[in-house]
Amino acid sequence: MKKHQHNLKEMQQQQLSRTVEYLDSPERIKAFPPKELLQMLPIKKTDNVLDLGAGTGYLALTAAQMVDGLVYALDMNPNMLEIIESKAQDENITNIQLVKGSIDDIPLSDNSIDIVLASLVLHEVNLLSKTLQQIKRVLKKGGYFLCLEFEKTESATDGPPMHIRIPSAIMEKELINAGFNIVQKVFPSESMYIIVAQKTVDVHY
């Protein structure tokens, strides 16, 4: 039994190492430089930012250097949060708040966030409409949401299986249904898309 547990732990450790290696790979950073992605948004120094499925802090750490507000790094995996914490300490970044939780049920207050980021995570959710409502709930009126996702294209050779990808047209429609305005839609490559959306501001006549 102990040997089985040891093997399982070793396998989990190897899986974590492979995930970290992919998330921190120079190729990924070169393809999607975090600062360039964030510059697509009208980020202000006072903003509070939420990074959903923060992973190794690819976007959260860069965002934290751009704002004086708090950057919430949310991830289900405590190992990822430990990596972010370690990197933040190494880089003397003090405005990152680690949050263990699910993007289906964000453990933050309503109307508390200015910018929400979701990089290659929304294809993993069970119900997209529910997750988008959660994002809308935590965003302040007029707040921005940046989504980087895999396009559903038959010519793609890497990334997740086709059946779990969310086509950009569907993502756009779901965002509009959830109460967002589409501000920008960009295709950095044939197999990727970026959508910037803004939480609709209620107009009272």
Short mmCIF file of C-alpha atoms in Angstrom, two decimals:
data_model
loop_
_atom_site.label_atom_id
_atom_site.label_comp_id
_atom_site.label_asym_id
_atom_site.label_seq_id
_atom_site.Cartn_x
_atom_site.Cartn_y
_atom_site.Cartn_z
CA MET A 1 0.00 0.00 0.00
CA LYS A 2 2.81 2.39 0.94
CA LYS A 3 4.61 1.61 -2.32
CA HIS A 4 1.41 2.35 -4.25
CA GLN A 5 1.02 5.71 -2.45
CA HIS A 6 4.67 6.53 -3.12
CA ASN A 7 4.27 5.76 -6.85
CA LEU A 8 1.10 7.86 -7.02
CA LYS A 9 2.85 10.78 -5.34
CA GLU A 10 5.80 10.42 -7.72
CA MET A 11 3.45 10.43 -10.74
CA GLN A 12 1.66 13.54 -9.44
CA GLN A 13 5.02 15.26 -8.94
CA GLN A 14 6.09 14.39 -12.50
CA GLN A 15 2.76 15.68 -13.86
CA LEU A 16 3.23 18.95 -11.91
CA SER A 17 6.78 19.32 -13.27
CA ARG A 18 5.56 18.83 -16.85
CA THR A 19 2.74 21.35 -16.34
CA VAL A 20 5.11 23.94 -14.86
CA GLU A 21 7.61 23.35 -17.66
CA TYR A 22 4.89 24.02 -20.25
CA LEU A 23 3.43 27.07 -18.47
CA ASP A 24 6.85 28.67 -18.02
CA SER A 25 8.26 27.65 -21.40
CA PRO A 26 10.11 30.40 -23.31
CA GLU A 27 8.09 29.47 -26.43
CA ARG A 28 4.79 30.21 -24.66
CA ILE A 29 6.08 33.49 -23.23
CA LYS A 30 7.45 34.51 -26.64
CA ALA A 31 4.16 33.63 -28.38
CA PHE A 32 2.08 35.53 -25.83
CA PRO A 33 4.24 38.07 -23.95
CA PRO A 34 2.27 38.81 -20.77
CA LYS A 35 2.95 42.56 -20.87
CA GLU A 36 1.67 42.81 -24.46
CA LEU A 37 -1.51 40.93 -23.55
CA LEU A 38 -2.13 43.20 -20.56
CA GLN A 39 -1.51 46.32 -22.62
CA MET A 40 -4.66 45.45 -24.57
CA LEU A 41 -6.54 46.60 -21.47
CA PRO A 42 -6.93 50.14 -20.08
CA ILE A 43 -5.24 49.17 -16.79
CA LYS A 44 -5.01 51.90 -14.16
CA LYS A 45 -2.58 51.98 -11.23
CA THR A 46 -5.47 51.75 -8.76
CA ASP A 47 -7.04 48.65 -10.37
CA ASN A 48 -7.71 45.37 -8.59
CA VAL A 49 -7.06 42.42 -10.94
CA LEU A 50 -8.23 38.79 -10.84
CA ASP A 51 -6.30 36.09 -12.71
CA LEU A 52 -8.47 32.97 -13.13
CA GLY A 53 -6.58 29.68 -13.23
CA ALA A 54 -3.41 31.63 -12.51
CA GLY A 55 -1.09 28.63 -12.97
CA THR A 56 2.53 29.66 -12.35
CA GLY A 57 1.69 33.38 -12.33
CA TYR A 58 2.37 34.04 -16.01
CA LEU A 59 -0.11 36.96 -16.07
CA ALA A 60 -0.63 37.64 -12.34
CA LEU A 61 3.00 38.53 -11.61
CA THR A 62 3.24 40.93 -14.57
CA ALA A 63 -0.12 42.52 -13.65
CA ALA A 64 1.09 43.02 -10.08
CA GLN A 65 4.00 45.09 -11.39
CA MET A 66 1.61 47.28 -13.37
CA VAL A 67 -0.84 48.16 -10.57
CA ASP A 68 -0.74 49.35 -6.98
CA GLY A 69 -4.04 47.58 -6.28
CA LEU A 70 -4.34 43.89 -5.39
CA VAL A 71 -3.88 41.08 -7.89
CA TYR A 72 -5.85 37.97 -6.91
CA ALA A 73 -4.24 34.79 -8.26
CA LEU A 74 -6.94 32.12 -8.21
CA ASP A 75 -6.19 28.45 -8.80
CA MET A 76 -7.57 25.09 -7.66
CA ASN A 77 -4.07 23.65 -7.32
CA PRO A 78 -2.25 24.65 -4.10
CA ASN A 79 1.08 23.67 -5.71
CA MET A 80 0.60 26.38 -8.34
CA LEU A 81 -0.19 28.95 -5.66
CA GLU A 82 3.02 27.99 -3.82
CA ILE A 83 5.00 28.57 -7.04
CA ILE A 84 3.42 32.02 -7.46
CA GLU A 85 4.16 32.87 -3.83
CA SER A 86 7.80 31.84 -4.25
CA LYS A 87 8.21 33.86 -7.46
CA ALA A 88 6.54 36.90 -5.87
CA GLN A 89 8.97 36.74 -2.95
CA ASP A 90 11.94 36.40 -5.32
CA GLU A 91 10.78 39.44 -7.30
CA ASN A 92 9.78 41.39 -4.16
CA ILE A 93 6.15 41.64 -5.31
CA THR A 94 3.87 42.31 -2.34
CA ASN A 95 0.45 42.99 -3.88
CA ILE A 96 -0.48 39.43 -4.90
CA GLN A 97 -3.27 37.71 -2.97
CA LEU A 98 -3.37 33.91 -3.39
CA VAL A 99 -6.87 32.43 -3.63
CA LYS A 100 -7.54 28.68 -3.67
CA GLY A 101 -10.83 28.18 -5.42
CA SER A 102 -12.82 27.35 -8.52
CA ILE A 103 -13.58 29.69 -11.41
CA ASP A 104 -17.12 28.25 -11.38
CA ASP A 105 -17.67 29.73 -7.91
CA ILE A 106 -15.29 32.67 -7.40
CA PRO A 107 -14.76 33.34 -3.67
CA LEU A 108 -14.66 37.14 -4.01
CA SER A 109 -17.19 39.93 -3.36
CA ASP A 110 -19.58 41.37 -5.94
CA ASN A 111 -18.36 44.42 -7.87
CA SER A 112 -14.87 44.23 -6.35
CA ILE A 113 -12.61 43.71 -9.41
CA ASP A 114 -11.62 46.09 -12.23
CA ILE A 115 -9.93 43.57 -14.56
CA VAL A 116 -10.46 39.81 -14.91
CA LEU A 117 -8.02 37.62 -16.87
CA ALA A 118 -8.61 34.08 -18.15
CA SER A 119 -5.74 32.59 -20.12
CA LEU A 120 -6.42 29.14 -21.62
CA VAL A 121 -8.75 28.02 -18.81
CA LEU A 122 -12.36 28.53 -19.92
CA HIS A 123 -12.37 25.39 -22.10
CA GLU A 124 -12.00 23.41 -18.84
CA VAL A 125 -15.19 24.69 -17.17
CA ASN A 126 -18.34 22.57 -16.92
CA LEU A 127 -20.83 25.31 -17.75
CA LEU A 128 -19.48 28.39 -19.54
CA SER A 129 -22.59 30.53 -18.95
CA LYS A 130 -22.32 30.00 -15.17
CA THR A 131 -18.62 30.92 -15.15
CA LEU A 132 -19.24 34.08 -17.19
CA GLN A 133 -21.97 35.10 -14.72
CA GLN A 134 -19.44 34.64 -11.90
CA ILE A 135 -16.94 36.84 -13.76
CA LYS A 136 -19.62 39.47 -14.35
CA ARG A 137 -20.64 39.33 -10.66
CA VAL A 138 -17.15 40.11 -9.31
CA LEU A 139 -16.43 42.79 -11.94
CA LYS A 140 -17.26 46.42 -11.22
CA LYS A 141 -19.59 48.16 -13.69
CA GLY A 142 -17.51 49.05 -16.73
CA GLY A 143 -14.82 46.53 -15.69
CA TYR A 144 -12.88 44.59 -18.34
CA PHE A 145 -12.44 40.88 -19.05
CA LEU A 146 -9.64 39.46 -21.20
CA CYS A 147 -10.00 35.92 -22.49
CA LEU A 148 -7.27 34.01 -24.36
CA GLU A 149 -8.50 30.70 -25.76
CA PHE A 150 -7.92 27.94 -28.32
CA GLU A 151 -9.89 28.34 -31.53
CA LYS A 152 -11.77 25.27 -32.77
CA THR A 153 -9.92 24.69 -36.01
CA GLU A 154 -9.24 21.32 -37.61
CA SER A 155 -5.71 22.31 -38.65
CA ALA A 156 -4.53 22.78 -35.02
CA THR A 157 -1.76 20.38 -34.04
CA ASP A 158 -1.36 21.22 -30.35
CA GLY A 159 -3.54 22.22 -27.43
CA PRO A 160 -6.62 20.50 -25.99
CA PRO A 161 -8.89 18.09 -27.89
CA MET A 162 -11.31 19.67 -30.38
CA HIS A 163 -14.44 18.58 -28.51
CA ILE A 164 -13.66 20.73 -25.45
CA ARG A 165 -12.57 23.87 -27.32
CA ILE A 166 -14.88 26.87 -27.43
CA PRO A 167 -15.09 28.49 -30.88
CA SER A 168 -14.56 32.26 -30.82
CA ALA A 169 -18.04 32.86 -32.31
CA ILE A 170 -19.63 30.88 -29.45
CA MET A 171 -17.49 32.67 -26.83
CA GLU A 172 -18.53 36.04 -28.27
CA LYS A 173 -22.21 35.06 -28.21
CA GLU A 174 -21.99 33.72 -24.64
CA LEU A 175 -20.28 36.92 -23.45
CA ILE A 176 -22.99 39.09 -25.01
CA ASN A 177 -25.69 36.88 -23.45
CA ALA A 178 -23.97 37.24 -20.06
CA GLY A 179 -24.10 41.04 -20.27
CA PHE A 180 -20.78 42.04 -21.81
CA ASN A 181 -19.91 44.32 -24.72
CA ILE A 182 -17.18 43.02 -27.05
CA VAL A 183 -14.44 45.64 -27.21
CA GLN A 184 -11.81 43.79 -29.24
CA LYS A 185 -11.32 40.41 -30.91
CA VAL A 186 -7.86 39.38 -32.12
CA PHE A 187 -6.45 36.20 -33.69
CA PRO A 188 -2.72 36.09 -32.79
CA SER A 189 -2.50 32.74 -34.59
CA GLU A 190 -4.81 30.41 -36.50
CA SER A 191 -5.41 28.31 -33.40
CA MET A 192 -5.78 31.09 -30.79
CA TYR A 193 -8.02 34.06 -30.15
CA ILE A 194 -8.18 36.92 -27.67
CA ILE A 195 -11.41 38.67 -26.73
CA VAL A 196 -11.56 41.81 -24.61
CA ALA A 197 -15.04 42.45 -23.22
CA GLN A 198 -16.52 45.08 -20.90
CA LYS A 199 -19.22 44.61 -18.29
CA THR A 200 -22.25 46.51 -19.52
CA VAL A 201 -22.99 49.72 -17.66
CA ASP A 202 -26.69 50.07 -16.90
CA VAL A 203 -28.09 53.20 -18.50
CA HIS A 204 -30.95 54.91 -16.65
CA TYR A 205 -33.04 57.37 -18.58
#
